[in-house]
Short mmCIF file of C-alpha atoms in Angstrom, two decimals:
data_model
loop_
_atom_site.label_atom_id
_atom_site.label_comp_id
_atom_site.label_asym_id
_atom_site.label_seq_id
_atom_site.Cartn_x
_atom_site.Cartn_y
_atom_site.Cartn_z
CA MET A 1429 -0.11 0.03 0.19
CA GLU A 1430 2.56 2.59 0.73
CA THR A 1431 4.55 1.54 -2.53
CA LEU A 1432 0.94 2.99 -4.21
CA HIS A 1433 0.44 6.05 -2.46
CA LEU A 1434 4.11 7.09 -3.66
CA LEU A 1435 3.11 6.08 -6.59
CA ALA A 1436 -0.27 7.18 -6.81
CA GLY A 1437 1.98 10.90 -5.27
CA GLY A 1438 4.73 10.42 -8.34
CA ILE A 1439 2.02 10.43 -10.61
CA ALA A 1440 0.43 13.79 -9.60
CA GLY A 1441 4.28 15.81 -9.66
CA ALA A 1442 4.40 14.28 -12.94
CA LEU A 1443 0.97 15.58 -14.84
CA GLN A 1444 2.02 19.11 -13.38
CA PRO A 1445 2.35 21.08 -16.81
CA THR A 1446 5.88 21.72 -16.10
CA ASN A 1447 7.22 18.03 -15.83
CA LEU A 1448 4.35 17.18 -18.32
CA LEU A 1449 6.49 19.35 -21.43
CA PHE A 1450 9.92 18.24 -20.14
CA ALA A 1451 8.43 14.77 -20.99
CA PHE A 1452 7.47 15.56 -24.01
CA LEU A 1453 10.11 17.23 -25.36
CA GLY A 1454 12.84 14.59 -23.41
CA CYS A 1455 10.45 12.20 -26.18
CA VAL A 1456 10.24 14.15 -28.76
CA ILE A 1457 14.60 14.62 -28.38
CA GLY A 1458 15.36 11.58 -27.94
CA THR A 1459 13.59 10.28 -30.63
CA ILE A 1460 15.32 12.73 -33.11
CA VAL A 1461 18.54 11.03 -31.63
CA GLY A 1462 17.80 7.80 -32.30
CA ILE A 1463 16.77 9.13 -35.81
CA LEU A 1464 19.93 9.91 -36.82
CA PRO A 1465 22.64 7.00 -37.52
CA GLY A 1466 25.68 7.41 -35.55
CA ILE A 1467 25.13 9.58 -32.77
CA GLY A 1468 22.35 7.07 -30.69
CA PRO A 1469 21.57 8.02 -27.03
CA VAL A 1470 24.76 8.02 -25.30
CA ALA A 1471 26.55 10.83 -27.20
CA GLY A 1472 23.03 12.25 -27.21
CA THR A 1473 22.41 12.67 -23.73
CA ALA A 1474 25.82 13.74 -23.08
CA ILE A 1475 25.41 16.88 -25.54
CA LEU A 1476 21.38 17.45 -24.24
CA ILE A 1477 22.33 17.27 -20.10
CA PRO A 1478 24.14 21.09 -20.77
CA LEU A 1479 20.21 22.19 -21.46
CA THR A 1480 19.13 20.82 -18.29
CA ALA A 1481 21.85 23.13 -15.99
CA SER A 1482 18.93 25.43 -15.17
CA LEU A 1483 15.91 23.68 -15.33
CA ASP A 1484 14.77 22.40 -11.53
CA PRO A 1485 16.31 18.71 -11.05
CA THR A 1486 13.47 16.70 -11.48
CA ALA A 1487 12.41 18.11 -14.49
CA ALA A 1488 16.71 17.99 -15.37
CA ILE A 1489 16.10 14.44 -14.96
CA ILE A 1490 12.97 13.64 -16.13
CA MET A 1491 14.09 15.10 -19.44
CA LEU A 1492 17.17 13.72 -19.88
CA SER A 1493 15.75 9.99 -19.23
CA ALA A 1494 12.76 10.67 -21.63
CA ILE A 1495 15.87 11.85 -23.88
CA TYR A 1496 16.94 8.19 -23.27
CA TYR A 1497 14.50 5.91 -23.99
CA GLY A 1498 12.66 7.97 -27.19
CA ALA A 1499 16.34 7.24 -28.36
CA MET A 1500 16.15 3.34 -27.99
CA TYR A 1501 12.48 3.35 -29.37
CA GLY A 1502 13.75 6.63 -32.66
CA GLY A 1503 16.81 3.53 -33.15
CA THR A 1504 14.29 1.67 -34.72
CA LEU A 1505 12.89 4.27 -37.46
CA THR A 1506 16.31 4.00 -38.68
CA SER A 1507 16.86 0.45 -38.83
CA VAL A 1508 13.36 0.00 -40.83
CA LEU A 1509 13.40 2.13 -43.81
CA VAL A 1510 17.75 2.69 -43.70
CA ASN A 1511 19.22 -0.41 -42.85
CA VAL A 1512 21.00 1.46 -40.38
CA PRO A 1513 20.29 0.70 -37.01
CA GLY A 1514 20.55 4.38 -35.29
CA GLU A 1515 21.91 2.82 -31.82
CA ALA A 1516 23.65 -0.81 -31.54
CA ALA A 1517 19.81 -2.42 -29.62
CA SER A 1518 18.01 -1.56 -32.91
CA ALA A 1519 20.60 -3.32 -35.51
CA ILE A 1520 19.04 -7.02 -35.55
CA THR A 1521 15.42 -5.34 -36.44
CA CYS A 1522 16.96 -4.66 -39.60
CA LEU A 1523 17.00 -7.81 -40.62
CA ASP A 1524 12.78 -8.34 -40.55
CA GLY A 1525 11.97 -4.61 -40.02
CA TYR A 1526 13.58 -3.49 -44.04
CA ALA A 1527 13.01 -6.88 -45.57
CA MET A 1528 9.15 -5.87 -44.40
CA ALA A 1529 9.30 -1.91 -45.85
CA LYS A 1530 11.01 -2.72 -48.79
CA GLN A 1531 6.96 -4.65 -48.87
CA GLY A 1532 5.11 -1.49 -48.51
CA ARG A 1533 4.70 -3.00 -44.89
CA ALA A 1534 6.82 -0.40 -43.05
CA GLY A 1535 3.92 0.74 -41.21
CA ALA A 1536 2.84 -1.66 -39.62
CA ALA A 1537 6.12 -3.15 -38.53
CA LEU A 1538 6.66 0.22 -36.94
CA THR A 1539 3.28 0.08 -35.53
CA ILE A 1540 3.87 -3.31 -33.71
CA ALA A 1541 6.92 -1.65 -32.79
CA ALA A 1542 5.88 0.86 -30.97
CA ILE A 1543 3.18 -0.58 -29.10
CA GLY A 1544 5.87 -3.40 -28.31
CA SER A 1545 7.86 -1.03 -26.69
CA PHE A 1546 4.80 0.82 -24.82
CA ILE A 1547 3.78 -2.54 -23.41
CA GLY A 1548 7.60 -3.42 -22.31
CA GLY A 1549 9.57 -0.35 -20.69
CA SER A 1550 5.29 -0.26 -19.34
CA ILE A 1551 5.64 -3.17 -17.46
CA ALA A 1552 9.96 -3.03 -17.05
CA THR A 1553 8.06 0.36 -14.78
CA MET A 1554 5.73 -1.34 -12.64
CA GLY A 1555 8.60 -3.56 -12.09
CA LEU A 1556 11.09 -0.73 -10.44
CA VAL A 1557 7.99 0.42 -8.43
CA TRP A 1558 7.75 -2.32 -6.90
CA LEU A 1559 11.56 -4.10 -6.50
CA ALA A 1560 12.14 -0.40 -5.81
CA LEU A 1561 11.78 0.16 -1.94
CA PRO A 1562 12.62 -3.64 -1.05
CA ILE A 1563 16.30 -2.81 -2.39
CA SER A 1564 17.15 0.57 -1.35
CA SER A 1565 16.02 -0.69 2.29
CA VAL A 1566 18.64 -3.31 2.03
CA ALA A 1567 21.14 -0.61 1.03
CA LEU A 1568 19.99 1.31 3.69
CA ARG A 1569 22.32 -0.57 5.87
CA PHE A 1570 25.80 -0.62 3.62
CA GLY A 1571 28.64 1.21 5.88
CA PRO A 1572 31.97 2.21 3.91
CA PRO A 1573 32.83 -1.05 3.34
CA GLU A 1574 29.74 -1.80 1.96
CA PHE A 1575 29.80 0.52 -0.32
CA PHE A 1576 33.10 0.53 -1.76
CA ALA A 1577 32.18 -3.19 -2.36
CA LEU A 1578 28.99 -2.23 -4.18
CA MET A 1579 30.87 0.39 -6.41
CA VAL A 1580 33.75 -2.60 -6.78
CA VAL A 1581 30.79 -4.43 -8.36
CA GLY A 1582 30.34 -0.86 -9.98
CA LEU A 1583 33.85 -0.84 -11.23
CA SER A 1584 33.84 -4.95 -12.90
CA LEU A 1585 30.83 -3.90 -14.91
CA VAL A 1586 33.86 -2.23 -16.95
CA THR A 1587 35.08 -6.15 -18.59
CA GLY A 1588 31.02 -6.20 -19.22
CA LEU A 1589 31.45 -3.12 -21.34
CA ALA A 1590 34.42 -4.15 -23.37
CA SER A 1591 34.32 -4.23 -26.98
CA THR A 1592 36.83 -7.43 -27.85
CA SER A 1593 39.72 -6.19 -25.77
CA LEU A 1594 40.44 -7.13 -21.76
CA VAL A 1595 42.97 -5.35 -22.73
CA ARG A 1596 41.60 -1.91 -24.21
CA ALA A 1597 38.56 -1.53 -21.68
CA LEU A 1598 41.15 -1.99 -18.94
CA LEU A 1599 43.09 0.83 -20.31
CA SER A 1600 40.15 2.78 -21.76
CA ALA A 1601 39.50 2.59 -16.89
CA THR A 1602 42.21 3.64 -15.69
CA PHE A 1603 42.66 6.69 -17.66
CA GLY A 1604 39.54 7.58 -16.42
CA LEU A 1605 40.10 7.00 -13.09
CA MET A 1606 43.13 8.60 -13.52
CA VAL A 1607 41.09 12.33 -14.35
CA ALA A 1608 38.62 10.98 -11.85
CA MET A 1609 41.74 12.00 -9.60
CA VAL A 1610 42.41 15.63 -10.48
CA GLY A 1611 41.29 18.14 -8.18
CA VAL A 1612 41.14 18.42 -4.80
CA ASP A 1613 41.72 15.56 -2.00
CA PRO A 1614 37.91 14.33 -0.79
CA VAL A 1615 39.55 13.60 3.00
CA VAL A 1616 42.88 15.79 3.56
CA GLY A 1617 41.87 18.09 0.86
CA GLY A 1618 45.28 18.85 -0.89
CA GLN A 1619 45.49 19.50 -4.64
CA ARG A 1620 46.44 16.26 -6.12
CA PHE A 1621 47.75 16.92 -10.05
CA THR A 1622 46.12 20.15 -10.33
CA PHE A 1623 49.33 21.93 -12.51
CA GLY A 1624 48.52 24.64 -10.32
CA GLN A 1625 44.95 25.96 -12.71
CA VAL A 1626 42.66 27.21 -10.72
CA ASP A 1627 40.05 25.59 -12.95
CA LEU A 1628 40.97 22.21 -11.84
CA LEU A 1629 40.85 22.59 -8.29
CA ASP A 1630 36.39 21.14 -9.04
CA GLY A 1631 38.24 17.87 -10.23
CA ILE A 1632 37.49 17.80 -14.83
CA ASN A 1633 34.11 18.61 -15.25
CA VAL A 1634 31.85 14.34 -16.33
CA VAL A 1635 29.51 15.93 -18.35
CA SER A 1636 32.78 18.08 -20.58
CA VAL A 1637 34.84 15.22 -20.80
CA ALA A 1638 31.35 12.98 -22.06
CA MET A 1639 30.44 15.54 -24.13
CA GLY A 1640 33.43 15.43 -25.81
CA LEU A 1641 34.71 11.37 -26.21
CA PHE A 1642 30.26 11.08 -27.70
CA GLY A 1643 29.29 14.64 -28.89
CA ILE A 1644 32.45 15.42 -30.16
CA GLY A 1645 34.34 12.23 -30.87
CA GLU A 1646 31.11 10.98 -33.61
CA ILE A 1647 31.27 14.02 -34.87
CA LEU A 1648 33.83 13.50 -36.65
CA LEU A 1649 33.45 9.81 -37.25
CA ILE A 1650 30.14 10.99 -39.51
CA ALA A 1651 32.16 13.93 -40.52
CA GLU A 1652 34.52 10.33 -42.05
CA THR A 1653 31.05 8.12 -43.73
CA LYS A 1654 28.60 8.99 -46.46
CA ALA A 1655 25.29 9.92 -45.98
CA VAL A 1656 22.28 7.58 -45.86
CA GLN A 1657 20.26 6.02 -48.16
CA VAL A 1658 15.98 6.23 -46.72
CA LEU A 1659 14.53 3.59 -48.78
CA ASP A 1660 11.61 5.59 -50.84
CA ALA A 1661 9.26 3.64 -50.88
CA LYS A 1662 5.02 4.60 -49.11
CA ILE A 1663 3.86 2.68 -46.36
CA ARG A 1664 0.68 1.76 -47.17
CA THR A 1665 -0.83 2.18 -43.73
CA LEU A 1666 -0.11 2.10 -40.10
CA MET A 1667 -2.21 -0.63 -39.17
CA PRO A 1668 -1.41 -4.44 -39.10
CA THR A 1669 -3.48 -6.60 -40.27
CA LYS A 1670 -5.08 -9.33 -37.88
CA GLN A 1671 -2.72 -12.32 -39.00
CA ASP A 1672 0.48 -9.62 -37.65
CA TRP A 1673 -1.50 -9.13 -34.31
CA GLN A 1674 -1.56 -13.36 -34.13
CA ASP A 1675 2.10 -12.83 -34.81
CA SER A 1676 3.38 -10.29 -32.57
CA TRP A 1677 1.53 -10.53 -29.26
CA ALA A 1678 3.61 -13.75 -27.75
CA PRO A 1679 6.11 -12.38 -29.16
CA ILE A 1680 6.13 -9.56 -27.06
CA LEU A 1681 4.93 -10.74 -23.73
CA ARG A 1682 8.25 -12.73 -24.28
CA GLY A 1683 10.95 -9.89 -25.33
CA THR A 1684 9.04 -8.12 -22.05
CA GLY A 1685 9.99 -10.43 -19.80
CA ILE A 1686 13.39 -11.44 -21.44
CA GLY A 1687 14.57 -7.34 -21.72
CA PHE A 1688 13.24 -6.71 -17.33
CA PHE A 1689 15.32 -9.81 -16.28
CA ILE A 1690 18.41 -8.06 -17.89
CA GLY A 1691 17.83 -5.43 -17.47
CA LEU A 1692 18.43 -5.73 -13.83
CA ILE A 1693 21.57 -6.86 -14.90
CA PRO A 1694 24.45 -4.28 -14.31
CA GLY A 1695 26.44 -4.03 -17.53
CA ILE A 1696 24.80 -6.43 -19.54
CA GLY A 1697 24.59 -4.47 -22.49
CA ALA A 1698 21.39 -3.45 -24.71
CA VAL A 1699 22.19 -5.09 -27.57
CA VAL A 1700 22.07 -8.68 -25.76
CA PRO A 1701 18.05 -8.77 -24.54
CA THR A 1702 17.28 -7.99 -28.30
CA ILE A 1703 19.71 -10.44 -30.10
CA ILE A 1704 18.42 -13.54 -27.33
CA SER A 1705 14.85 -11.84 -28.35
CA TYR A 1706 15.27 -12.33 -31.61
CA VAL A 1707 17.48 -15.35 -31.66
CA ALA A 1708 13.84 -16.57 -28.65
CA GLU A 1709 11.31 -16.21 -31.46
CA LYS A 1710 13.58 -17.43 -34.41
CA ARG A 1711 13.42 -20.92 -32.67
CA LEU A 1712 10.42 -21.38 -31.18
CA SER A 1713 8.82 -20.27 -34.46
CA ARG A 1714 7.48 -22.96 -36.81
CA THR A 1715 9.25 -21.27 -40.08
CA PRO A 1716 12.43 -20.37 -38.93
CA GLU A 1717 14.27 -19.92 -42.64
CA LYS A 1718 11.29 -16.87 -42.97
CA PHE A 1719 13.12 -14.60 -40.40
CA GLY A 1720 15.06 -12.15 -42.20
CA THR A 1721 12.73 -11.79 -45.40
CA GLY A 1722 10.05 -9.89 -42.94
CA MET A 1723 8.75 -11.84 -40.31
CA ILE A 1724 6.72 -9.58 -37.84
CA ALA A 1725 7.98 -11.11 -34.52
CA GLY A 1726 11.45 -10.74 -35.02
CA VAL A 1727 10.40 -6.65 -35.02
CA ALA A 1728 8.10 -7.37 -32.18
CA GLY A 1729 10.06 -9.34 -29.65
CA PRO A 1730 13.26 -6.91 -29.85
CA GLU A 1731 11.57 -3.89 -30.03
CA THR A 1732 9.52 -4.22 -26.56
CA ALA A 1733 12.76 -6.72 -25.14
CA ASN A 1734 14.94 -2.84 -26.09
CA ASN A 1735 12.89 -0.47 -24.38
CA ALA A 1736 11.46 -3.23 -21.20
CA TYR A 1737 16.21 -2.69 -20.45
CA SER A 1738 15.78 0.52 -20.92
CA ASN A 1739 13.46 0.69 -17.62
CA ALA A 1740 14.76 -2.05 -16.42
CA SER A 1741 18.54 -1.25 -15.64
CA LEU A 1742 17.37 2.33 -14.56
CA VAL A 1743 16.87 -0.05 -11.14
CA PRO A 1744 20.17 -0.59 -10.12
CA LEU A 1745 20.58 2.82 -10.71
CA PHE A 1746 17.76 4.69 -8.49
CA THR A 1747 17.85 1.62 -6.05
CA LEU A 1748 22.31 0.63 -4.91
CA GLY A 1749 23.57 3.42 -7.64
CA ILE A 1750 25.29 1.40 -9.92
CA PRO A 1751 24.82 2.47 -13.81
CA GLY A 1752 24.02 -0.38 -15.56
CA SER A 1753 24.92 1.04 -18.52
CA PRO A 1754 26.53 3.77 -20.17
CA THR A 1755 23.43 6.48 -21.26
CA VAL A 1756 22.49 5.85 -17.50
CA ALA A 1757 26.31 5.92 -16.44
CA ILE A 1758 25.96 9.31 -18.64
CA ILE A 1759 22.03 10.40 -16.43
CA MET A 1760 24.19 9.87 -13.03
CA GLY A 1761 26.17 12.08 -14.52
CA ALA A 1762 23.28 15.00 -14.18
CA PHE A 1763 21.76 13.38 -10.25
CA MET A 1764 25.38 14.28 -9.24
CA MET A 1765 25.64 17.54 -11.21
CA ASN A 1766 22.17 18.68 -9.54
CA GLY A 1767 23.69 17.80 -5.58
CA LEU A 1768 21.65 14.06 -6.21
CA VAL A 1769 23.40 10.63 -5.73
CA PRO A 1770 21.21 7.54 -6.60
CA GLY A 1771 20.62 4.38 -4.76
CA PRO A 1772 18.78 3.97 -1.03
CA LEU A 1773 19.08 7.44 0.65
CA LEU A 1774 17.74 8.86 -2.66
CA PHE A 1775 14.43 7.51 -1.76
CA GLN A 1776 14.65 9.17 2.35
CA GLU A 1777 15.59 12.33 1.29
CA HIS A 1778 14.56 13.24 -2.06
CA SER A 1779 12.20 10.57 -1.75
CA ASP A 1780 9.54 13.21 -4.02
CA LEU A 1781 11.41 13.58 -6.61
CA VAL A 1782 12.25 9.85 -7.28
CA TRP A 1783 8.56 9.22 -7.78
CA THR A 1784 8.13 11.48 -9.24
CA VAL A 1785 10.46 10.58 -12.35
CA ILE A 1786 9.47 6.70 -12.50
CA ALA A 1787 5.97 7.96 -12.90
CA SER A 1788 6.53 10.34 -15.67
CA LEU A 1789 7.99 6.28 -17.56
CA PHE A 1790 5.12 5.78 -17.71
CA VAL A 1791 4.04 8.99 -18.80
CA GLY A 1792 6.33 8.88 -21.57
CA ASN A 1793 5.63 5.73 -22.73
CA VAL A 1794 1.94 6.95 -24.00
CA ILE A 1795 3.59 10.32 -25.22
CA LEU A 1796 5.93 7.89 -27.40
CA VAL A 1797 3.14 6.07 -28.63
CA ILE A 1798 0.70 9.08 -28.91
CA LEU A 1799 3.28 11.00 -30.70
CA ASN A 1800 5.21 8.11 -32.92
CA LEU A 1801 3.17 7.11 -35.86
CA PRO A 1802 1.59 9.90 -36.96
CA LEU A 1803 4.36 11.86 -36.98
CA ILE A 1804 7.04 9.55 -38.90
CA PRO A 1805 6.11 11.21 -42.36
CA LEU A 1806 8.31 13.77 -40.01
CA TRP A 1807 10.45 11.46 -39.27
CA VAL A 1808 11.10 10.62 -42.54
CA MET A 1809 11.99 13.90 -42.87
CA ILE A 1810 14.85 14.63 -40.71
CA LEU A 1811 16.39 11.36 -41.84
CA LYS A 1812 17.30 13.31 -45.68
CA ALA A 1813 18.79 16.41 -44.25
CA PRO A 1814 22.57 16.70 -44.87
CA GLN A 1815 24.82 15.18 -42.54
CA SER A 1816 26.81 18.61 -42.73
CA VAL A 1817 24.05 20.82 -41.35
CA LEU A 1818 23.28 18.50 -38.76
CA CYS A 1819 26.85 17.88 -37.87
CA THR A 1820 26.69 21.79 -37.83
CA LEU A 1821 24.08 21.68 -35.32
CA ILE A 1822 25.19 19.22 -32.88
CA LEU A 1823 29.30 20.63 -32.71
CA ALA A 1824 26.97 24.29 -32.59
CA PHE A 1825 25.17 22.71 -30.00
CA CYS A 1826 27.81 20.50 -28.27
CA VAL A 1827 30.10 24.47 -27.71
CA LEU A 1828 27.35 26.29 -26.48
CA GLY A 1829 26.12 23.91 -23.64
CA ALA A 1830 30.00 23.10 -22.43
CA TYR A 1831 30.22 26.95 -21.90
CA THR A 1832 26.53 26.86 -19.93
CA LEU A 1833 28.35 24.82 -17.24
CA SER A 1834 30.06 27.04 -15.77
CA GLY A 1835 30.77 29.61 -18.21
CA SER A 1836 34.73 29.11 -18.62
CA ALA A 1837 35.97 28.42 -21.62
CA PHE A 1838 38.07 25.87 -19.47
CA ASP A 1839 35.31 23.52 -20.25
CA ILE A 1840 35.11 23.99 -23.92
CA ILE A 1841 39.02 23.58 -24.32
CA VAL A 1842 38.29 20.56 -21.58
CA MET A 1843 35.41 19.14 -24.34
CA ALA A 1844 37.20 19.55 -27.16
CA LEU A 1845 40.50 16.91 -26.33
CA PHE A 1846 38.33 14.92 -25.13
CA GLY A 1847 36.57 15.24 -28.49
CA VAL A 1848 39.98 14.36 -30.08
CA LEU A 1849 40.16 11.55 -28.10
CA GLY A 1850 37.57 10.38 -27.89
CA TYR A 1851 38.00 9.73 -31.74
CA LEU A 1852 41.77 8.53 -31.15
CA PHE A 1853 40.14 5.68 -29.01
CA ARG A 1854 37.25 4.84 -30.70
CA LYS A 1855 39.50 4.09 -34.78
CA LEU A 1856 41.47 2.00 -32.06
CA ASP A 1857 38.41 0.11 -31.72
CA ILE A 1858 39.44 1.20 -27.25
CA PRO A 1859 35.85 1.41 -25.43
CA LEU A 1860 35.04 4.91 -24.38
CA ALA A 1861 32.09 4.11 -21.52
CA PRO A 1862 33.76 2.21 -19.04
CA MET A 1863 36.22 5.74 -18.85
CA VAL A 1864 32.98 7.82 -18.80
CA LEU A 1865 31.75 4.94 -15.66
CA THR A 1866 35.06 5.42 -13.12
CA VAL A 1867 35.08 8.73 -14.11
CA ILE A 1868 31.96 8.77 -12.26
CA LEU A 1869 33.06 5.67 -9.76
CA GLY A 1870 36.35 6.71 -9.28
CA PRO A 1871 35.37 9.68 -6.83
CA MET A 1872 33.17 7.69 -4.96
CA MET A 1873 35.12 4.36 -4.30
CA GLU A 1874 38.13 6.66 -3.27
CA LYS A 1875 36.29 8.62 -0.97
CA ALA A 1876 34.55 4.53 0.84
CA LEU A 1877 37.91 2.84 0.41
CA ARG A 1878 39.68 5.61 2.71
CA GLN A 1879 36.84 6.21 4.87
CA SER A 1880 37.09 2.44 5.23
CA LEU A 1881 40.22 1.81 6.22
CA GLU A 1882 39.98 4.88 8.46
CA ILE A 1883 37.70 2.84 10.53
CA SER A 1884 39.89 -0.18 10.49
CA ARG A 1885 42.43 1.96 11.14
CA GLY A 1886 44.81 0.53 8.43
CA SER A 1887 43.41 -3.06 8.01
CA PHE A 1888 42.06 -4.45 5.07
CA GLU A 1889 40.59 -7.16 6.79
CA ILE A 1890 37.58 -5.90 7.28
CA PHE A 1891 36.51 -5.70 3.29
CA PHE A 1892 36.52 -9.25 4.72
CA THR A 1893 34.83 -9.34 7.82
CA ARG A 1894 31.58 -7.73 6.80
CA PRO A 1895 28.70 -10.56 5.10
CA ILE A 1896 27.64 -8.19 2.92
CA SER A 1897 30.85 -6.93 1.87
CA VAL A 1898 32.22 -9.95 0.69
CA ALA A 1899 29.52 -11.06 -0.75
CA LEU A 1900 29.13 -7.71 -2.71
CA LEU A 1901 32.92 -8.87 -3.99
CA GLY A 1902 31.97 -11.36 -4.75
CA VAL A 1903 29.36 -10.40 -7.20
CA ALA A 1904 32.32 -8.52 -9.02
CA ALA A 1905 34.46 -11.57 -9.54
CA VAL A 1906 31.72 -13.25 -10.57
CA PHE A 1907 31.35 -10.25 -13.47
CA LEU A 1908 35.17 -10.40 -14.24
CA ILE A 1909 35.67 -14.37 -14.34
CA ALA A 1910 32.13 -14.21 -16.76
CA SER A 1911 33.67 -11.04 -19.17
CA THR A 1912 37.20 -12.38 -19.12
CA LEU A 1913 35.47 -16.10 -20.39
CA ARG A 1914 33.06 -14.35 -22.83
CA LEU A 1915 35.81 -12.61 -24.37
CA ALA A 1916 37.94 -15.39 -24.09
CA SER A 1917 35.47 -17.72 -25.99
CA ALA A 1918 35.25 -14.48 -29.45
CA VAL A 1919 38.77 -14.88 -29.29
CA ARG A 1920 38.78 -18.03 -30.00
CA GLY A 1921 35.62 -17.77 -32.43
CA ASP A 1922 37.43 -15.22 -34.91
CA ASP A 1923 40.96 -17.03 -34.09
CA SER A 1924 38.98 -20.32 -35.53
CA GLU A 1925 36.94 -18.07 -38.55
CA VAL A 1926 40.99 -17.20 -39.03
#
């Protein structure tokens, strides 16, 4: 009953005109971000954080969350109409979505994707509602040792964010920890790695880092690519046939379950649930050989899993303060920029804010359904915009956004330097997500470590004599071992192909 009462208060807050407006704007902007091939939710969210700098914290988080799940749906449009995923999680949709578009059935594919996304996102949000208080109440028992172990779990996710090389992921994470050390020592107050620069006393702004790595770096990559060609096929109707509905309802339910449960596991990534969903539908189908030729189940399942994962991935962030994906790590940075620390204390100290944000997820899913289907022709027009114009506008927005962070040109310089670094890392196939994760978690982890050692008078035994701490360190070890085995298996597979 307490949960329902809190949710009711959150819905009342989410339906306030101001919050409703920013949820709407976030859905529109997120859809556009998802539509533009190569931008994706990570870069889009990082670029647009400064847009929320002057907003009320509640409105800011609502808008950024809407950009996140709006971008996840927007990627479907390019997958179906262009055969180029707007973000990685929509890549599997290209197989059957684009095939349906070539048959003149793009409208049916997009409608099923929108409805599946709505159902998956809404059910996952209900899961967040029911799990939030139980998980956060347990986490309230955490002291510095448990909090340090929890941060170790978070940092162990860098292996899950690795592309093909664990060494490259650890290199990126180490560089992020070095960046996190810049500024003032959190315990004794001494300067570290500031080199006499006053602008570095507060450390390097994580938003400038993220905007540079993902925003500027992405622009430099886009400048190298050719413009995409939009399929010039007329959308006959937006309404799926009766057979489409019959073939879609079961994949939508299965996709919801797959996306939700995988979303609860930090570090897995949005690509995994979509692939698992697609493989499951193919294996359960009576005609698996037709997958890839325009099967509606190949769109319904993965797209539902995509949005269910997006909303479920907020559970570890809200309850434990662990960002489970690069985009969620960016949103965590936005929380901290507004003086909020995600985790169990968030429900104690900012109950109204967190429940309003949770309720806004329901509102945002409704907005996406109402918004996207009638405006498909508009999204197609945006797809046809020249890349030179889009890149110029994004670059101008990045520069303006970096300057508004603190009114200093220093942040623009930081953003530009990390933009070049992001470009070089991408060319060298070094993942960027581990760097952002360690920049955010590094200071909190250091503070918890040093507080723990002060309690134990310098003994590390404190981490192995407390049950919760030991359990969390064990989870981190499992993450490390599992990710290492996965990467080793992938390398062996590549060698065998050669």
